[in-house]
Amino acid sequence: MSLQSGAASPEANGTPAERPRPVPEATVSRLAVYLRVLGELREAGVETVSSEELAGASGVNSAKLRKDLSYLGSYGVRGVGYDVASLQDRLQGELGMDHRQSVALVGVGNLGHALAGYTGFAGRGFPVSALFDVDDALVGTEINGIRVRHVREIPEVCAADGVTIGMVATPGPAAQAVCDLLVAGGVQSILNFAPVLLAVPDDVEVRKVDLSVELQVLAFHVARRHTGATAVTDKTNESVVS
Amino acid sequence: MSLQSGAASPEANGTPAERPRPVPEATVSRLAVYLRVLGELREAGVETVSSEELAGASGVNSAKLRKDLSYLGSYGVRGVGYDVASLQDRLQGELGMDHRQSVALVGVGNLGHALAGYTGFAGRGFPVSALFDVDDALVGTEINGIRVRHVREIPEVCAADGVTIGMVATPGPAAQAVCDLLVAGGVQSILNFAPVLLAVPDDVEVRKVDLSVELQVLAFHVARRHTGATAVTDKTNESVVS
DNA sequence: TGCTGTGAAAGTCTTCACAGCC
DNA sequence: GGCTGTGAAGACTTTCACAGCA
């Protein structure tokens, strides 16, 4: 597997720290949440928001939010708060939404079909631009106006379209082969819904969404409640397991 | 070592300290992954597995795996490895799979319909036992042999069926109301697919699956690759949604 | 006055490295 | 010899608390 960490961090070039930008991984996923909330606020006509308000609407505490935003530089006004529109722009840039993103989805069976029809993606800047499946009964059909192609066309189409993100929604056994085709097409970011571990080159990033794992984590807590173990602390008023 | 002295243990009820069990949250979701892999190994007839092998197949390193398993007690044999069957049993118990789990799904639109038909849930011990929607065109139809009921029946049905986990797959604006109904039905664990923050009582646990956030995290890394910044910190290439 | 930005402290998670047992 | 279980070190993340600015 490509799990072996390399040796020590090979980062030792002469470039001095230009700007403050070592955004922690944990922060990145929260930035995406803040961005969604900012969109809602803007929609509602709100022009300025305090860290307290934005944090509350995002399900985190305000200190964390301020720390998160501080990695992008200073965008708030002391005594006032943040300008909704400009913070939204800043986050969009940081999250790569100023580059054009185009998404390919492989596997339009049960789950894949739903993902293909999910309006939330396009609405948030991730239009699904290509669909693929192995099943000849599905190839040629259209979903949401997009024609389903055969998986063998993946490398060519992805390269031609400049697909930046691939979603794998095939059954487990097919996932690795599909993943290889995406990589062959130059895709460097993959969201994997299949319950298998994908092997990829080091320069390709994979995130995994495993719904059964989510359920099992919940089941664990159900079981714990029944096993007498008393409720675990709780300082936050709003508890969202992130 | 973990718990500092000072304040006396607040746990002072009649129940004596049963077992050593402070399983960290981060460990729990990995246990679910190990459990899946163990199932595959058993299927394949493998009887014994080393931490190195199981870790490799799960996408983590072996030290982490051993540490994770150590929270459950000692189930391996030095010089040999772990017995697949008995470790599987142990994990199943720990993850609450010896209790009966029953899942209610609310919202059988686009995504919900797919989730209702997803065979992976039943196959992994989470049979979806009830479906709900507001749409009268859907109420009364059957998916996978289960009849869709009106959301107003949620509290009654959940209480009667002993539903332990609720899945919310409605559009955002409807999610909070649906959540309240689930809570009224006694559901204490909720998996939320709607892009909103759910407010719940302290004794109810919510986990959120936000697909747009996943895409945005990937987009961030796409953008970073283009911004020259070479790969940094990130050693793992397979990440589990948190 | 009110709220941001941030060092420093506290807490959590991961990795190392090796003692101990088969 | 081989592999588990685990203290201790290290890395990362969250929280605290307050200086500093509009």
Short mmCIF file of C-alpha atoms (C1' of nucleotides) in Angstrom, two decimals:
data_model
loop_
_atom_site.label_atom_id
_atom_site.label_comp_id
_atom_site.label_asym_id
_atom_site.label_seq_id
_atom_site.Cartn_x
_atom_site.Cartn_y
_atom_site.Cartn_z
CA MET A 1 0.00 0.00 0.00
CA SER A 2 1.04 3.55 -0.39
CA LEU A 3 0.74 4.11 3.29
CA GLN A 4 4.31 4.14 4.25
CA SER A 5 5.13 7.61 5.26
CA GLY A 6 8.22 8.90 3.63
CA ALA A 7 11.17 9.75 5.77
CA ALA A 8 11.40 13.10 7.41
CA SER A 9 9.54 15.95 5.80
CA PRO A 10 11.57 16.71 2.70
CA GLU A 11 10.46 20.29 2.77
CA ALA A 12 13.64 22.22 3.12
CA ASN A 13 13.87 24.62 0.28
CA GLY A 14 15.12 28.14 0.35
CA THR A 15 11.74 29.80 -0.05
CA PRO A 16 11.01 31.87 3.01
CA ALA A 17 7.55 31.78 4.49
CA GLU A 18 5.86 34.10 2.05
CA ARG A 19 2.39 34.38 3.44
CA PRO A 20 0.70 32.72 6.36
CA ARG A 21 -0.67 29.59 4.72
CA PRO A 22 -0.31 26.23 6.38
CA VAL A 23 -4.09 25.67 6.59
CA PRO A 24 -4.61 22.62 8.82
CA GLU A 25 -6.55 19.74 7.37
CA ALA A 26 -9.18 19.93 10.10
CA THR A 27 -9.75 23.56 9.24
CA VAL A 28 -10.35 22.93 5.55
CA SER A 29 -13.55 20.98 5.99
CA ARG A 30 -14.92 23.60 8.32
CA LEU A 31 -14.15 26.33 5.81
CA ALA A 32 -16.50 24.54 3.46
CA VAL A 33 -19.22 24.71 6.08
CA TYR A 34 -18.65 28.40 6.72
CA LEU A 35 -18.88 28.99 3.01
CA ARG A 36 -22.30 27.39 2.82
CA VAL A 37 -23.57 29.41 5.76
CA LEU A 38 -22.20 32.62 4.28
CA GLY A 39 -24.13 31.88 1.12
CA GLU A 40 -27.31 31.56 3.13
CA LEU A 41 -26.62 34.78 5.00
CA ARG A 42 -25.97 36.66 1.81
CA GLU A 43 -29.16 35.27 0.34
CA ALA A 44 -30.95 36.60 3.38
CA GLY A 45 -29.48 40.03 2.84
CA VAL A 46 -27.13 39.97 5.83
CA GLU A 47 -24.08 42.13 5.21
CA THR A 48 -22.03 41.70 8.33
CA VAL A 49 -21.62 38.82 10.71
CA SER A 50 -19.72 38.32 13.96
CA SER A 51 -17.61 35.28 14.70
CA GLU A 52 -20.15 34.34 17.34
CA GLU A 53 -23.04 34.35 14.87
CA LEU A 54 -21.25 32.61 12.05
CA ALA A 55 -19.88 30.03 14.43
CA GLY A 56 -23.29 29.36 15.92
CA ALA A 57 -24.84 28.84 12.52
CA SER A 58 -22.01 26.50 11.58
CA GLY A 59 -22.04 24.39 14.72
CA VAL A 60 -18.63 25.32 16.10
CA ASN A 61 -17.49 27.69 18.80
CA SER A 62 -16.34 31.16 17.98
CA ALA A 63 -12.73 30.76 19.02
CA LYS A 64 -12.32 27.90 16.62
CA LEU A 65 -13.91 29.87 13.83
CA ARG A 66 -11.63 32.85 14.39
CA LYS A 67 -8.60 30.60 14.49
CA ASP A 68 -9.71 28.92 11.29
CA LEU A 69 -10.15 32.21 9.49
CA SER A 70 -6.87 33.52 10.80
CA TYR A 71 -5.05 30.99 8.61
CA LEU A 72 -6.31 32.88 5.57
CA GLY A 73 -5.15 36.21 6.85
CA SER A 74 -7.01 39.00 8.53
CA TYR A 75 -10.39 39.58 7.01
CA GLY A 76 -12.49 40.83 9.87
CA VAL A 77 -12.92 44.25 11.42
CA ARG A 78 -12.41 44.51 15.17
CA GLY A 79 -15.43 45.65 17.01
CA VAL A 80 -17.61 44.89 13.99
CA GLY A 81 -17.24 41.44 12.50
CA TYR A 82 -16.82 40.06 9.01
CA ASP A 83 -18.19 41.39 5.76
CA VAL A 84 -20.29 38.55 4.43
CA ALA A 85 -19.66 39.13 0.75
CA SER A 86 -15.92 39.58 0.92
CA LEU A 87 -15.40 36.71 3.31
CA GLN A 88 -17.41 34.53 0.97
CA ASP A 89 -15.18 35.55 -1.92
CA ARG A 90 -12.09 34.86 0.10
CA LEU A 91 -13.25 31.41 1.10
CA GLN A 92 -14.33 30.58 -2.41
CA GLY A 93 -10.87 31.39 -3.63
CA GLU A 94 -9.22 29.42 -0.90
CA LEU A 95 -11.36 26.38 -1.57
CA GLY A 96 -10.52 26.35 -5.23
CA MET A 97 -13.88 27.59 -6.45
CA ASP A 98 -12.25 30.13 -8.70
CA HIS A 99 -10.73 27.33 -10.69
CA ARG A 100 -13.22 25.55 -12.83
CA GLN A 101 -14.19 22.25 -11.22
CA SER A 102 -15.73 19.51 -13.21
CA VAL A 103 -16.87 16.24 -11.79
CA ALA A 104 -17.12 12.79 -13.36
CA LEU A 105 -19.32 10.17 -11.76
CA VAL A 106 -18.74 6.49 -12.35
CA GLY A 107 -21.49 4.02 -11.55
CA VAL A 108 -25.05 5.17 -12.08
CA GLY A 109 -26.73 2.29 -10.34
CA ASN A 110 -28.60 2.79 -7.16
CA LEU A 111 -26.53 5.35 -5.31
CA GLY A 112 -24.85 6.76 -8.39
CA HIS A 113 -28.14 7.56 -10.02
CA ALA A 114 -29.14 9.58 -7.00
CA LEU A 115 -25.83 11.42 -6.97
CA ALA A 116 -26.19 12.20 -10.65
CA GLY A 117 -29.53 13.78 -9.96
CA TYR A 118 -28.49 15.59 -6.82
CA THR A 119 -29.00 19.27 -7.49
CA GLY A 120 -26.90 20.26 -4.53
CA PHE A 121 -23.69 19.61 -6.44
CA ALA A 122 -24.29 21.91 -9.34
CA GLY A 123 -25.75 24.50 -7.02
CA ARG A 124 -22.56 24.53 -5.01
CA GLY A 125 -20.20 24.80 -7.91
CA PHE A 126 -19.61 21.16 -8.72
CA PRO A 127 -21.47 20.37 -11.92
CA VAL A 128 -21.36 16.71 -12.82
CA SER A 129 -20.13 16.81 -16.38
CA ALA A 130 -19.74 13.15 -17.25
CA LEU A 131 -21.40 9.88 -16.30
CA PHE A 132 -20.07 6.37 -16.79
CA ASP A 133 -21.19 2.81 -16.21
CA VAL A 134 -20.31 -0.69 -17.37
CA ASP A 135 -23.87 -1.81 -17.78
CA ASP A 136 -24.87 -1.73 -21.44
CA ALA A 137 -28.48 -1.29 -20.42
CA LEU A 138 -27.54 2.03 -18.87
CA VAL A 139 -24.97 3.25 -21.35
CA GLY A 140 -26.65 5.63 -23.75
CA THR A 141 -29.44 6.62 -21.39
CA GLU A 142 -29.60 10.14 -20.07
CA ILE A 143 -29.78 11.39 -16.51
CA ASN A 144 -30.41 15.06 -15.93
CA GLY A 145 -29.59 15.66 -19.55
CA ILE A 146 -26.24 13.93 -19.43
CA ARG A 147 -25.63 10.84 -21.46
CA VAL A 148 -24.13 7.83 -19.72
CA ARG A 149 -21.00 6.51 -21.42
CA HIS A 150 -19.15 3.27 -21.14
CA VAL A 151 -16.40 3.14 -18.53
CA ARG A 152 -13.84 2.36 -21.19
CA GLU A 153 -14.20 5.96 -22.32
CA ILE A 154 -13.19 7.32 -18.92
CA PRO A 155 -9.54 8.16 -19.62
CA GLU A 156 -10.24 9.89 -22.88
CA VAL A 157 -13.25 11.88 -21.73
CA CYS A 158 -11.71 12.93 -18.42
CA ALA A 159 -8.57 14.13 -20.12
CA ALA A 160 -10.53 16.00 -22.77
CA ASP A 161 -12.94 17.60 -20.34
CA GLY A 162 -10.33 18.45 -17.77
CA VAL A 163 -12.17 16.58 -15.04
CA THR A 164 -10.73 17.52 -11.67
CA ILE A 165 -12.73 15.27 -9.39
CA GLY A 166 -13.96 11.73 -9.89
CA MET A 167 -16.69 10.10 -7.85
CA VAL A 168 -16.73 6.33 -7.61
CA ALA A 169 -20.17 4.90 -6.87
CA THR A 170 -19.74 1.40 -8.21
CA PRO A 171 -20.05 -1.86 -6.30
CA GLY A 172 -16.94 -2.65 -4.31
CA PRO A 173 -15.38 -5.18 -6.65
CA ALA A 174 -15.43 -2.79 -9.60
CA ALA A 175 -14.05 0.22 -7.76
CA GLN A 176 -10.33 -0.34 -8.15
CA ALA A 177 -10.50 -0.84 -11.91
CA VAL A 178 -12.60 2.27 -12.26
CA CYS A 179 -10.21 4.19 -10.08
CA ASP A 180 -7.32 3.17 -12.30
CA LEU A 181 -9.18 4.45 -15.33
CA LEU A 182 -9.79 7.80 -13.65
CA VAL A 183 -6.14 8.07 -12.74
CA ALA A 184 -5.25 7.23 -16.33
CA GLY A 185 -7.46 10.14 -17.35
CA GLY A 186 -5.46 12.49 -15.18
CA VAL A 187 -7.93 12.79 -12.32
CA GLN A 188 -6.09 13.58 -9.10
CA SER A 189 -8.95 13.77 -6.62
CA ILE A 190 -11.38 10.97 -6.01
CA LEU A 191 -14.40 10.68 -3.77
CA ASN A 192 -14.97 7.01 -3.10
CA PHE A 193 -18.35 5.62 -2.05
CA ALA A 194 -17.40 2.00 -2.55
CA PRO A 195 -16.54 0.09 0.61
CA VAL A 196 -13.01 -0.74 -0.43
CA LEU A 197 -9.60 0.79 -0.01
CA LEU A 198 -8.38 2.27 -3.27
CA ALA A 199 -4.73 2.06 -4.20
CA VAL A 200 -3.56 5.18 -6.00
CA PRO A 201 -0.30 6.95 -6.86
CA ASP A 202 1.01 9.36 -4.27
CA ASP A 203 -0.11 12.45 -6.13
CA VAL A 204 -3.75 11.39 -6.17
CA GLU A 205 -5.97 12.14 -3.22
CA VAL A 206 -8.79 9.90 -2.16
CA ARG A 207 -11.53 10.69 0.31
CA LYS A 208 -13.86 7.97 1.36
CA VAL A 209 -17.52 8.15 2.29
CA ASP A 210 -18.60 4.96 3.96
CA LEU A 211 -22.22 5.07 5.01
CA SER A 212 -22.09 1.80 6.90
CA VAL A 213 -19.25 3.12 8.99
CA GLU A 214 -21.37 6.12 9.89
CA LEU A 215 -24.20 3.88 11.01
CA GLN A 216 -21.85 1.75 13.00
CA VAL A 217 -20.45 4.70 14.86
CA LEU A 218 -23.98 5.64 15.80
CA ALA A 219 -24.70 2.05 16.83
CA PHE A 220 -21.66 2.14 19.08
CA HIS A 221 -23.10 5.07 20.94
CA VAL A 222 -26.49 3.43 21.16
CA ALA A 223 -24.83 0.41 22.70
CA ARG A 224 -22.83 2.52 25.09
CA ARG A 225 -25.92 4.27 26.34
CA HIS A 226 -27.38 0.89 27.19
CA THR A 227 -24.21 -0.31 28.85
CA GLY A 228 -24.68 2.06 31.71
CA ALA A 229 -21.69 4.15 30.81
CA THR A 230 -22.97 7.56 31.71
CA ALA A 231 -23.33 10.28 29.20
CA VAL A 232 -19.98 11.74 28.33
CA THR A 233 -19.52 15.27 29.53
CA ASP A 234 -20.77 18.02 27.27
CA LYS A 235 -19.66 21.55 27.37
CA THR A 236 -20.98 22.71 24.06
CA ASN A 237 -24.60 23.65 23.94
CA GLU A 238 -24.95 22.40 20.44
CA SER A 239 -23.33 19.08 19.86
CA VAL A 240 -22.52 18.08 16.37
CA VAL A 241 -20.22 15.21 15.92
CA SER A 242 -18.00 16.35 13.19
CA MET B 1 -2.19 8.55 33.12
CA SER B 2 -4.94 10.06 31.11
CA LEU B 3 -7.10 11.31 33.90
CA GLN B 4 -5.50 13.83 36.08
CA SER B 5 -5.96 13.51 39.79
CA GLY B 6 -7.44 16.43 41.63
CA ALA B 7 -11.17 16.24 41.25
CA ALA B 8 -12.34 12.91 42.45
CA SER B 9 -13.87 10.65 39.87
CA PRO B 10 -17.36 12.01 39.32
CA GLU B 11 -18.45 8.48 38.70
CA ALA B 12 -19.74 7.51 42.10
CA ASN B 13 -22.83 5.52 41.49
CA GLY B 14 -23.46 1.99 42.60
CA THR B 15 -21.96 0.44 39.51
CA PRO B 16 -18.36 -0.50 40.04
CA ALA B 17 -15.84 0.24 37.35
CA GLU B 18 -16.76 -2.61 35.04
CA ARG B 19 -13.93 -2.73 32.52
CA PRO B 20 -11.22 -0.58 31.08
CA ARG B 21 -13.20 1.18 28.37
CA PRO B 22 -12.49 4.73 27.31
CA VAL B 23 -12.52 3.98 23.54
CA PRO B 24 -11.50 7.21 21.76
CA GLU B 25 -13.88 8.61 19.21
CA ALA B 26 -11.31 8.42 16.43
CA THR B 27 -10.86 4.75 17.16
CA VAL B 28 -14.54 3.92 16.90
CA SER B 29 -14.85 4.72 13.23
CA ARG B 30 -11.78 2.69 12.46
CA LEU B 31 -13.16 -0.28 14.36
CA ALA B 32 -16.03 -0.26 11.91
CA VAL B 33 -13.56 -0.49 9.05
CA TYR B 34 -11.66 -3.34 10.67
CA LEU B 35 -14.93 -5.15 11.12
CA ARG B 36 -15.71 -4.96 7.43
CA VAL B 37 -12.28 -6.22 6.49
CA LEU B 38 -12.52 -9.06 8.98
CA GLY B 39 -15.76 -10.09 7.33
CA GLU B 40 -14.04 -10.25 3.98
CA LEU B 41 -11.16 -12.24 5.40
CA ARG B 42 -13.48 -14.71 7.02
CA GLU B 43 -15.38 -15.04 3.77
CA ALA B 44 -12.09 -15.83 2.11
CA GLY B 45 -11.38 -18.54 4.65
CA VAL B 46 -8.56 -16.73 6.44
CA GLU B 47 -8.33 -17.79 10.06
CA THR B 48 -5.53 -15.71 11.45
CA VAL B 49 -4.31 -12.25 10.59
CA SER B 50 -1.42 -10.12 11.77
CA SER B 51 -1.76 -6.48 12.72
CA GLU B 52 0.34 -5.64 9.70
CA GLU B 53 -2.00 -7.43 7.31
CA LEU B 54 -5.23 -6.21 8.84
CA ALA B 55 -3.88 -2.69 9.01
CA GLY B 56 -2.78 -2.77 5.40
CA ALA B 57 -6.17 -3.93 4.22
CA SER B 58 -7.82 -1.22 6.30
CA GLY B 59 -5.64 1.64 5.20
CA VAL B 60 -3.96 2.44 8.51
CA ASN B 61 -0.57 1.61 9.96
CA SER B 62 -0.11 -1.34 12.23
CA ALA B 63 0.78 0.58 15.36
CA LYS B 64 -2.47 2.45 15.17
CA LEU B 65 -4.41 -0.73 14.63
CA ARG B 66 -2.82 -2.42 17.64
CA LYS B 67 -3.46 0.61 19.78
CA ASP B 68 -7.06 0.69 18.63
CA LEU B 69 -7.61 -2.95 19.47
CA SER B 70 -5.89 -2.57 22.80
CA TYR B 71 -8.80 -0.43 24.00
CA LEU B 72 -10.98 -3.50 23.80
CA GLY B 73 -8.59 -5.64 25.76
CA SER B 74 -6.09 -8.19 24.63
CA TYR B 75 -7.34 -10.34 21.82
CA GLY B 76 -4.24 -11.21 19.89
CA VAL B 77 -1.60 -13.86 20.34
CA ARG B 78 2.01 -12.73 20.38
CA GLY B 79 4.07 -14.17 17.63
CA VAL B 80 0.95 -15.21 15.77
CA GLY B 81 -1.66 -12.51 15.27
CA TYR B 82 -5.40 -12.29 15.73
CA ASP B 83 -8.00 -14.98 15.29
CA VAL B 84 -10.27 -13.60 12.60
CA ALA B 85 -13.51 -15.09 13.87
CA SER B 86 -13.14 -14.17 17.50
CA LEU B 87 -11.90 -10.68 16.78
CA GLN B 88 -14.88 -10.21 14.50
CA ASP B 89 -17.20 -11.29 17.29
CA ARG B 90 -15.53 -8.97 19.72
CA LEU B 91 -15.81 -5.99 17.41
CA GLN B 92 -19.39 -6.76 16.59
CA GLY B 93 -20.23 -6.69 20.25
CA GLU B 94 -18.31 -3.50 20.83
CA LEU B 95 -20.03 -1.75 17.95
CA GLY B 96 -23.46 -2.60 19.21
CA MET B 97 -24.23 -5.23 16.62
CA ASP B 98 -25.45 -7.63 19.25
CA HIS B 99 -28.25 -5.28 20.07
CA ARG B 100 -30.94 -5.21 17.47
CA GLN B 101 -30.57 -2.12 15.31
CA SER B 102 -33.40 -0.83 13.26
CA VAL B 103 -33.20 2.13 10.96
CA ALA B 104 -35.85 4.60 9.85
CA LEU B 105 -35.28 6.67 6.74
CA VAL B 106 -37.07 9.95 6.19
CA GLY B 107 -37.20 11.43 2.73
CA VAL B 108 -37.36 9.04 -0.19
CA GLY B 109 -36.74 11.59 -2.90
CA ASN B 110 -33.61 11.50 -4.91
CA LEU B 111 -30.97 10.52 -2.40
CA GLY B 112 -33.34 8.89 0.03
CA HIS B 113 -34.65 6.53 -2.61
CA ALA B 114 -31.15 5.35 -3.28
CA LEU B 115 -30.43 4.87 0.39
CA ALA B 116 -33.64 2.88 0.78
CA GLY B 117 -32.52 0.56 -1.97
CA TYR B 118 -28.90 0.32 -0.84
CA THR B 119 -28.30 -3.31 -0.06
CA GLY B 120 -25.15 -2.53 1.85
CA PHE B 121 -27.13 -1.48 4.90
CA ALA B 122 -29.07 -4.65 5.44
CA GLY B 123 -26.02 -6.69 4.56
CA ARG B 124 -24.07 -4.99 7.31
CA GLY B 125 -26.67 -5.36 10.00
CA PHE B 126 -28.68 -2.21 9.54
CA PRO B 127 -31.98 -3.14 7.96
CA VAL B 128 -34.07 -0.16 7.03
CA SER B 129 -37.37 -0.94 8.67
CA ALA B 130 -39.42 2.15 8.00
CA LEU B 131 -39.67 4.79 5.29
CA PHE B 132 -41.31 8.19 5.48
CA ASP B 133 -41.98 11.14 3.23
CA VAL B 134 -44.25 14.17 3.11
CA ASP B 135 -45.08 13.83 -0.54
CA ASP B 136 -48.50 12.25 -0.98
CA ALA B 137 -47.45 10.95 -4.36
CA LEU B 138 -44.84 8.82 -2.63
CA VAL B 139 -46.73 7.84 0.49
CA GLY B 140 -48.18 4.40 -0.03
CA THR B 141 -45.68 3.33 -2.65
CA GLU B 142 -43.23 0.57 -1.85
CA ILE B 143 -39.47 0.53 -2.09
CA ASN B 144 -37.68 -2.74 -1.61
CA GLY B 145 -40.86 -4.17 -0.17
CA ILE B 146 -41.29 -1.44 2.43
CA ARG B 147 -44.26 0.87 2.27
CA VAL B 148 -43.62 4.59 2.51
CA ARG B 149 -45.62 6.28 5.27
CA HIS B 150 -46.43 9.88 5.93
CA VAL B 151 -43.97 11.76 8.13
CA ARG B 152 -46.70 12.47 10.65
CA GLU B 153 -46.55 8.81 11.60
CA ILE B 154 -42.89 9.02 12.53
CA PRO B 155 -43.20 9.31 16.32
CA GLU B 156 -45.68 6.50 16.62
CA VAL B 157 -43.96 4.08 14.28
CA CYS B 158 -40.48 4.73 15.63
CA ALA B 159 -41.61 4.19 19.18
CA ALA B 160 -43.50 1.03 18.27
CA ASP B 161 -40.70 -0.44 16.18
CA GLY B 162 -37.96 0.52 18.58
CA VAL B 163 -36.07 2.41 15.91
CA THR B 164 -32.54 3.13 17.13
CA ILE B 165 -31.20 5.16 14.22
CA GLY B 166 -32.89 7.73 12.04
CA MET B 167 -31.58 8.87 8.68
CA VAL B 168 -32.64 12.28 7.41
CA ALA B 169 -32.49 12.60 3.64
CA THR B 170 -34.93 15.43 3.10
CA PRO B 171 -34.26 18.81 1.53
CA GLY B 172 -32.61 21.21 3.94
CA PRO B 173 -35.66 23.25 4.92
CA ALA B 174 -37.61 20.18 6.02
CA ALA B 175 -34.84 18.56 8.02
CA GLN B 176 -35.32 20.22 11.40
CA ALA B 177 -39.02 19.40 11.56
CA VAL B 178 -38.34 15.80 10.63
CA CYS B 179 -35.59 15.62 13.19
CA ASP B 180 -37.98 16.82 15.87
CA LEU B 181 -40.41 14.08 14.92
CA LEU B 182 -37.71 11.44 15.19
CA VAL B 183 -36.71 12.73 18.59
CA ALA B 184 -40.35 12.64 19.63
CA GLY B 185 -40.36 9.00 18.61
CA GLY B 186 -37.47 8.28 20.95
CA VAL B 187 -34.73 8.08 18.35
CA GLN B 188 -31.41 9.03 19.91
CA SER B 189 -29.06 8.66 16.96
CA ILE B 190 -29.47 10.51 13.70
CA LEU B 191 -27.52 10.44 10.48
CA ASN B 192 -28.14 13.72 8.69
CA PHE B 193 -27.66 14.11 4.95
CA ALA B 194 -29.36 17.49 4.76
CA PRO B 195 -27.02 20.48 4.55
CA VAL B 196 -28.25 22.10 7.73
CA LEU B 197 -27.29 22.06 11.37
CA LEU B 198 -29.81 20.11 13.40
CA ALA B 199 -30.70 21.24 16.89
CA VAL B 200 -31.32 18.30 19.21
CA PRO B 201 -31.50 17.57 22.95
CA ASP B 202 -28.24 16.69 24.66
CA ASP B 203 -28.95 12.99 24.78
CA VAL B 204 -29.39 12.68 21.02
CA GLU B 205 -26.39 12.20 18.80
CA VAL B 206 -26.19 13.58 15.29
CA ARG B 207 -23.65 12.72 12.66
CA LYS B 208 -23.61 14.67 9.46
CA VAL B 209 -22.72 13.54 5.98
CA ASP B 210 -22.24 16.54 3.74
CA LEU B 211 -21.28 15.54 0.24
CA SER B 212 -20.61 19.07 -0.92
CA VAL B 213 -18.15 19.52 1.89
CA GLU B 214 -16.31 16.42 0.73
CA LEU B 215 -16.07 17.78 -2.78
CA GLN B 216 -14.89 21.11 -1.50
CA VAL B 217 -12.11 19.56 0.51
CA LEU B 218 -10.96 17.81 -2.64
CA ALA B 219 -11.23 21.05 -4.58
CA PHE B 220 -9.03 22.73 -1.99
CA HIS B 221 -6.31 20.23 -2.65
CA VAL B 222 -6.72 20.57 -6.39
CA ALA B 223 -6.26 24.31 -6.00
CA ARG B 224 -3.26 23.89 -3.75
CA ARG B 225 -1.56 21.64 -6.24
CA HIS B 226 -1.89 24.39 -8.79
CA THR B 227 -0.62 27.02 -6.40
CA GLY B 228 2.80 25.50 -6.41
CA ALA B 229 2.72 24.53 -2.77
CA THR B 230 4.05 21.03 -2.82
CA ALA B 231 2.51 18.26 -0.87
CA VAL B 232 3.01 18.84 2.78
CA THR B 233 1.97 17.27 6.02
CA ASP B 234 -0.48 14.86 4.51
CA LYS B 235 0.83 11.35 4.79
CA THR B 236 -2.29 9.31 4.64
CA ASN B 237 -3.90 9.09 1.27
CA GLU B 238 -7.09 7.53 2.41
CA SER B 239 -9.19 9.56 4.72
CA VAL B 240 -12.38 8.67 6.41
CA VAL B 241 -15.09 11.18 6.69
CA SER B 242 -15.45 12.39 10.13
"C1'" DT C 1 -17.37 49.49 23.96
"C1'" DG C 2 -17.29 45.30 21.15
"C1'" DC C 3 -15.14 42.10 18.63
"C1'" DT C 4 -11.11 40.26 16.11
"C1'" DG C 5 -6.59 37.93 16.03
"C1'" DT C 6 -3.39 35.11 18.51
"C1'" DG C 7 0.06 33.37 21.89
"C1'" DA C 8 -0.02 29.86 25.28
"C1'" DA C 9 -2.24 26.00 27.73
"C1'" DA C 10 -4.83 21.89 27.51
"C1'" DG C 11 -6.49 18.06 25.24
"C1'" DT C 12 -6.60 14.49 21.78
"C1'" DC C 13 -4.55 11.45 18.43
"C1'" DT C 14 -0.61 9.23 16.14
"C1'" DT C 15 3.80 7.26 15.92
"C1'" DC C 16 7.85 5.25 17.89
"C1'" DA C 17 10.27 1.75 19.86
"C1'" DC C 18 10.78 -1.93 22.70
"C1'" DA C 19 9.58 -5.26 26.56
"C1'" DG C 20 7.31 -9.46 26.87
"C1'" DC C 21 5.32 -13.63 25.29
"C1'" DC C 22 4.55 -17.46 21.90
"C1'" DG D 1 12.22 -15.48 15.22
"C1'" DG D 2 7.89 -13.06 14.97
"C1'" DC D 3 4.32 -10.38 16.62
"C1'" DT D 4 1.41 -8.17 20.21
"C1'" DG D 5 0.58 -4.66 23.76
"C1'" DT D 6 1.91 -0.27 25.55
"C1'" DG D 7 4.57 3.65 27.86
"C1'" DA D 8 6.51 7.70 26.22
"C1'" DA D 9 7.39 11.16 22.69
"C1'" DG D 10 5.65 13.81 19.22
"C1'" DA D 11 2.19 16.01 16.25
"C1'" DC D 12 -1.99 18.01 15.69
"C1'" DT D 13 -6.31 20.35 17.35
"C1'" DT D 14 -9.12 22.85 20.46
"C1'" DT D 15 -9.86 26.05 23.98
"C1'" DC D 16 -8.65 29.88 26.88
"C1'" DA D 17 -7.97 34.49 27.74
"C1'" DC D 18 -6.52 38.82 26.61
"C1'" DA D 19 -3.97 42.43 23.88
"C1'" DG D 20 -5.12 45.50 20.35
"C1'" DC D 21 -7.79 48.00 17.17
"C1'" DA D 22 -12.18 50.17 14.91
#
